[in-house]
Amino acid sequence: MSQSRLTELTWREVRRAGEQGIAVLPIGSQEQHAGHLPMGTDTLLVEEVLDRALAVLDQEPSAPEVVRLPALPFGHSPHHLFAAAVSLSAATLGAVLDDVLDSLVTSGYRRVMVVNGHGGNDEIMRLAVKRFALRARVTVAACSYWTLTAGEDEAGRPDVTPGHAGWFETSLMLAARPELVRTPVPARTPVEPPPLFDHPPHPGLTVERHGEWERVDGSTDDASGADADRGGRLLDDRARGLARAIRAFDAASR
Amino acid sequence: MSQSRLTELTWREVRRAGEQGIAVLPIGSQEQHAGHLPMGTDTLLVEEVLDRALAVLDQEPSAPEVVRLPALPFGHSPHHLFAAAVSLSAATLGAVLDDVLDSLVTSGYRRVMVVNGHGGNDEIMRLAVKRFALRARVTVAACSYWTLTAGEDEAGRPDVTPGHAGWFETSLMLAARPELVRTPVPARTPVEPPPLFDHPPHPGLTVERHGEWERVDGSTDDASGADADRGGRLLDDRARGLARAIRAFDAASR
Amino acid sequence: MSQSRLTELTWREVRRAGEQGIAVLPIGSQEQHAGHLPMGTDTLLVEEVLDRALAVLDQEPSAPEVVRLPALPFGHSPHHLFAAAVSLSAATLGAVLDDVLDSLVTSGYRRVMVVNGHGGNDEIMRLAVKRFALRARVTVAACSYWTLTAGEDEAGRPDVTPGHAGWFETSLMLAARPELVRTPVPARTPVEPPPLFDHPPHPGLTVERHGEWERVDGSTDDASGADADRGGRLLDDRARGLARAIRAFDAASR
Amino acid sequence: MSQSRLTELTWREVRRAGEQGIAVLPIGSQEQHAGHLPMGTDTLLVEEVLDRALAVLDQEPSAPEVVRLPALPFGHSPHHLFAAAVSLSAATLGAVLDDVLDSLVTSGYRRVMVVNGHGGNDEIMRLAVKRFALRARVTVAACSYWTLTAGEDEAGRPDVTPGHAGWFETSLMLAARPELVRTPVPARTPVEPPPLFDHPPHPGLTVERHGEWERVDGSTDDASGADADRGGRLLDDRARGLARAIRAFDAASR
Amino acid sequence: MSQSRLTELTWREVRRAGEQGIAVLPIGSQEQHAGHLPMGTDTLLVEEVLDRALAVLDQEPSAPEVVRLPALPFGHSPHHLFAAAVSLSAATLGAVLDDVLDSLVTSGYRRVMVVNGHGGNDEIMRLAVKRFALRARVTVAACSYWTLTAGEDEAGRPDVTPGHAGWFETSLMLAARPELVRTPVPARTPVEPPPLFDHPPHPGLTVERHGEWERVDGSTDDASGADADRGGRLLDDRARGLARAIRAFDAASR
Amino acid sequence: MSQSRLTELTWREVRRAGEQGIAVLPIGSQEQHAGHLPMGTDTLLVEEVLDRALAVLDQEPSAPEVVRLPALPFGHSPHHLFAAAVSLSAATLGAVLDDVLDSLVTSGYRRVMVVNGHGGNDEIMRLAVKRFALRARVTVAACSYWTLTAGEDEAGRPDVTPGHAGWFETSLMLAARPELVRTPVPARTPVEPPPLFDHPPHPGLTVERHGEWERVDGSTDDASGADADRGGRLLDDRARGLARAIRAFDAASR
C-alpha cells in the first residue's frame, strides 16, 4: 500500500508505514473570504491540491509511501476576525504543530511534510519545522500549495498569486467546489492605496498597518473575472508541483 | 436554513447564523485502538453520532439553528503514544479550545456546544467551557457522546461504556464504518488485575499507574463479541440523546 | 511510625518514609460560601475527613504508612470572585500540583494521593495525576472526599451532595466546626430556574452560563434544615470511605 | 474586630474588612533543614513571628485591622531537592502570588502585606509585589521576618542571621517548637571553603556554584550551641519589629 | 534634529520625537560564522548598513525623523550552537520584540521599523510585526538588510545572497570591518549534496534536516574569492535601498 | 590574549577561551532618567565601569581570561513607562538570561558573570543565576556595579547610592559621558513623603505603591549638586571593586 490515511489505519499499520513512509499533514484555515467564497476555502483548496497530487503519484511506478493525516481545519487568522474567523493564535498553532510532529516521531516516523493552504500560517509552519529538525533526528519539509509549480507548467503563475479571496482563489474554487462559490462574483471597486500588506511601499519591506484588512474590505484583488477552466489548470499545475516535491523530498531524505 | 457547516458559509452567513444559532464543535482523537480499530475511531464516531443527531433534528419542526464546525481531528492522547497516536498536550488542546471559543464570540456567537468523542479530552473540555463562560457573556455546553442517552432508550447502557477499543466502540464501528474494522476481532485474554484507570480499587477513586496502558495492551475489555446491530441501536440512542440535549440547551440558553 | 506529618519530619525521615509510604496531599479552597459558612469551608472539611480517616486507620493493624502534607489552602475558585475568593487559576493550580508531585518523587516517593475538598479543583487534579503518572514511575491517586462512601454506609448519600453552601456542607460544618457557622441559617428562596451548572437541562450535559453563580446568589440549595447529627454521620461515612480507599490504593500500588 | 483569619470569615465579612484592613499572607517552605530541624521550619517560624506580632498589636490601642490569610506552606526550594523538599518553581510561586494578590484586589482589598519565612522566596516575592503595584491601585508590602528588628532591640542581630539550619533557626525553633528539634544537636565540622552562596568571595557579589548545598551538607553554620532562651528573645524582637512594620505600613498606605 | 539615538535622549525628547518620528530597531546575532568571520557578523553588518542609510538620508532635504534604538545583539541561532552561539529561543526573541514594540507605543510612538541582519530572525520578526499591528493603532515595518536593493543599483544581487559565512557576507565584512576577517580566507571544498536548507530539492519547498549545518561545516558557499571593493558597493546599494525604504515607509504611514 | 570581545571572535576562539575564561555579560536599561540624563544611562555606566575594570586587570600580571559579551541594552523598567522606557517584562528578561547562559554553556563555558547597571534587573538576574547553577555544572556570579566597592576605597559610598537620576548617577555621568548630561541640572523640590520604594516606612520592609514613580517625578534625590570629579573617583572605586570581584570569582571557581 503506497498511500493511506492515518485515520483509517490501525496503530501497527501506522508504525509499519512510518519505517519508510512520509507523513503528510495538510493545514488550512476558517476565515472570511469576502462575500462570495466560503470560510473553509483554504482548507478545501489544500485538500484538493493534495488529492490531485496523490492521484498523480498513484499513477507512477515506485512512488514514495505516503501516510496522509487529517487536515488541521483551523489556522492563524487573527487579521480576519474583524469579519469572521475561527483562528488559532500563533502560539497555539505552533504548539499544535510541535505536538503533531513530536507524536509522529514517537510513533516511528522520521520524515514529515506539512502542506499549507493559508498564507497566515507560513511563518509559524517554518518555525515549527526548523525547531523540530533541531530536536529530533528527522527531515521535515514545509510548503504552501501555491508556490510549488515549476516554470514549465502550462497555466503559469498569475500576478495575483495567491492573494486573498481574489481572482486566483476564486478561479480554483470554481474548478474545485463550484457549488460553494456565490455567483455572479461582483466586481470589486479598486481600493486606493492598495493594501500595504500586499503592496509594500518598497520591495523587500513588510509593512503592517492597523485596520488594513478592514479598510480593503477583506480581499486583495478583483475576483469578478475568475475562470473555472483556468482555475482547473492552475490546480493541476500545483498538484503536479506537489507530486514532484514529494518525490524530491523522498529522494533527498532517504 | 436550520443546519449548516461553517466551512461552507460566507462570513456574512456565519455572522447572521450567530445571532440565534448554536455553534457545535466536534472533537476527537487519533490514537491506537488495539489491533482491530482504526486510529481515528473517536473522531469517526463523534461525527457519526452528530450526523445522526442532526438528521433527527432535521425532521422536527422548529429545531434550533445549528452551525457545525469542522471536527478537531486530534485530541489529548499521551497515554497511547506507547503504541501510536497524534496527541496534543493538555495545554495545547486547552489553547485550541480557548482560541476556537474566543473566535466564535468575536464572530458573533453567544451559544456554543462542544461534542466530544474521546475520554482523554474530557477534563480539558470542561475546564475550557468553564473558563470561557467566566470570560464572556455566553452559554457554553460540553458533553461526550456516550453519556447522553436517557433511561427510556431501547439499547440501554452497556457496562463497558465506553471503554477503549472494547465491545462498545467496536460494536459502534461495526455499525458506522464496518469496512474499517479488521475482522474477525480476536478474543482478548483477560488481564489481571484489570487496568487501574478503568477499575479503580475503590469506588470514587481515580488511580493512574505508570505503564498501565501498555500492561493491558491498549484496550479495556474483550471486543470479540461486538455486534453491528446492537452497535447501530446504541448509535441511534446516543444520537437521539444528543438531539434532545441540543434542544434542551437551546431552550435553556435563549 | 505509621502516620506522620511531613512538616514535622527531618529530611532523612521523609526519605525513609518514602520508601514504603504514601504521601497524602489535601487541597481545598478559600471562597464565598453564602452568608453562613466561612471562606475556608472546603479546606476545613477535607482536613476533617482526613483527620477522621487517619484516626480510623490508626486503630487498625498493619495500616499503610502515611505521610501527610500540609494542605494547600487555596484552590481554583474564579466563579466565586463575584463575591470573594482567593483563587488560583487553573494553570497555576496545575503547576502547583505538578511541582509538588515532582518534588515528592525527587524526594523518594513513588505513591501519592491527592484528597480534594473543592469541586472546582476536580478536573485540574485529575489532569495533574494523569500527566504525572505518564512522566514518572509512580502510582498516583486522586479523589474528592464526598465521593468515597460505599453503599453499605449508614448515613447514605443525600441528593444534594455536595452542592455548594447548601444542606450538605452546612450539616458537615455544624458537626465539624459549629462555631464557624452563622446560625440560624436563613431559608433560601428557591431560584428559578435552578443553577444550570448544578441542574443541566439534559443528563450528561455540562452547561456553563455567564453570571450564573451570581444569579443564584452563590449557593445551590436550601441550607436552613442542616443538621449537625446527620452531618457528623456523613463525615464519619466519608472518613471510613477514605480510610478504605487508602488501604485499597496501598494494596493496588505496592 | 481588629484581627481575623480569612479562612473563618464569611465573604461579606471579608469584603467589609477589605475596606480598611490589611491582608497579611505568610509564606514558608517545606525543605531539608539538616538532621535536627523539621521540613516545615520556615513555615512554622514565620507563623510564630506573626502570631507574636499580632498578639503585640492586639494589646495596643487603635491597631490597624488585619486579615490573616492561611500560610502558603510551600516555597521555592529547588536547591534542597538533593535531600528532600516540596518545592514550587519560581514561575509557579510567582503565579501563586499573582493570583492571590489579584484575588484580594477583586475581593475588595487595597493593602496587602506578604511576610516571608524562607530566603529562597525573597526575589520572587519582591517581583510579585512590584508587578502587582504597577497593575492595580494598591499598596503592597513584603518582608522576611528576620530583617525587621530595629537597633534598639535587646537580642541584637547575630552574625549568622538567618543562615540555614544553623544557630539562628535552631535557637528560634528551640523557643517556638522545641518538641520538633532533634537534640542534642550535633556539632558541625567546619566546611572549607564555606558555602559560596553564604560567603561570596567578594562583598556585593552573588555566586552560585552547582552542587554547593550538597557539598556543605545542607546547612550554613554550626547549630550545636543553639539556645532556647536567646531564641525566644530573638523571636520577640522580630515580632515587635513586624508589629511596628505593620503599623508603619498602615500609616504610610492609608 | 532629524536623526538621534534613543539611548542619548532624555525621556521628553523621546516623547517629542515619537509624535512624528520613526523608531528604528536593528537586530542581529552572535553565532559561528565559519573560521574566518567573527561571531557578531550579522549585528555588525546590519549596523553598518543602517549607519550608511542614515548618512544618505542625512544629506537629503526633508528626510523623515528617525530615532535609532540600540541594536539587539542576540538573535535566534539554535542551528549554530553545534559550534558556538549566544542564541535566544524563538519564544524569547518574540517576547523581546513584543516588549520593545509595546514599550515604544506606550512611550508615544506609532511608527516602528525593525531592520534585521540575521536570516534566522526573519519569521519571528514578521510574526511580531503582524501581531503588534493587530493590537495597537500603529504601522510597523520589517526588513532584512540584504533584500532592499532595487534593480537599478550598480552592484547587483549576487546569487549567493546572503548565504552564511560565504562570499556575500565575507565581501561585506572586508569592506566594513576588514580587521575582523581572518585572511586569507581558505577555499571551501564543495559539499555534496549542498545544504538542504539552502538548496531545497524542489523550488518552493522548505526542507530541514537534523545535523545539516554541522554536515556542511557551518557555511553555505566558498568565501575565498570575497572582495572588499565589491563588498563596499553591495553595502552602499543596500544602504541606499534602506534609505529609500525608510522614506517610502514614512510616506505610506503618515 | 587575556581579554576579548565575543562579538569579534571566531567560534573556535570562543570555544578555546571558554575552557579557562570567564564570560562577562553587562546588562543595562533604556528608561527615563529625569530631565537631565539620557535614557541609556544605566547601560552607559555599567559599560564604563566594566571598561575601567578591564583596564585595571589588563595592567596586572596573571589576570584571568575574560570574554566580554555585548551588553544587553534593555532591562526591566515597567515602572518608568509612565514617562518613557524600552522595557522587557520580568519573564522576558529572565528568558533572555536563561537563553544566554544556556548558550554559553553549550558553547563550552563553565564560568559566567553578569554585571548589572539597573536596579530593576536585580531580582531577575539573581533568580536566573540561581536557576542556572542548579541546572548545569557551572559557577555563575552576579553583581550590580554600585555594590562592589570595598571599605578602603577613597571615594566612599554616598548615602544616595545608587538612587535614580539623582546625585550619584548624575555625578558618574558627568565623569563618564558629560556631553550627554543636560546642564545646569535643575534643583529638585523635595517630595513629601519621599518615595516609598526608596524610603520604606520601616527598615527591612519593601513597599510598593501604585503611581509612586510618577508622584515623585521620576527621580529619588536632588542631582543639582552632582560633581564630575567625585563621579570619576566613584567610577574608579567601583571599577577597582569589579576588577577585584572578577579576580575573586576566578579564584573561587577554578
mmCIF file of N, CA and C in Angstrom, chain C residues 1 25-26 32 93 147:
data_model
loop_
_atom_site.group_PDB
_atom_site.id
_atom_site.type_symbol
_atom_site.label_atom_id
_atom_site.label_comp_id
_atom_site.label_asym_id
_atom_site.label_seq_id
_atom_site.Cartn_x
_atom_site.Cartn_y
_atom_site.Cartn_z
ATOM 1 N N MET C 1 6.561 4.082 63.080
ATOM 2 C CA MET C 1 5.617 5.198 62.930
ATOM 3 C C MET C 1 4.825 5.025 61.649
ATOM 4 N N LEU C 25 -1.772 14.473 50.012
ATOM 5 C CA LEU C 25 -1.872 15.938 49.917
ATOM 6 C C LEU C 25 -3.329 16.362 49.920
ATOM 7 N N PRO C 26 -3.789 17.050 50.967
ATOM 8 C CA PRO C 26 -5.147 17.609 50.928
ATOM 9 C C PRO C 26 -5.133 18.960 50.203
ATOM 10 N N GLN C 32 -16.242 32.248 48.752
ATOM 11 C CA GLN C 32 -17.547 32.540 49.349
ATOM 12 C C GLN C 32 -18.348 31.259 49.533
ATOM 13 N N LEU C 93 -2.828 26.338 39.561
ATOM 14 C CA LEU C 93 -3.071 25.174 40.406
ATOM 15 C C LEU C 93 -2.445 23.919 39.788
ATOM 16 N N THR C 147 -17.072 11.691 47.471
ATOM 17 C CA THR C 147 -17.405 10.614 46.541
ATOM 18 C C THR C 147 -17.047 9.241 47.094
#
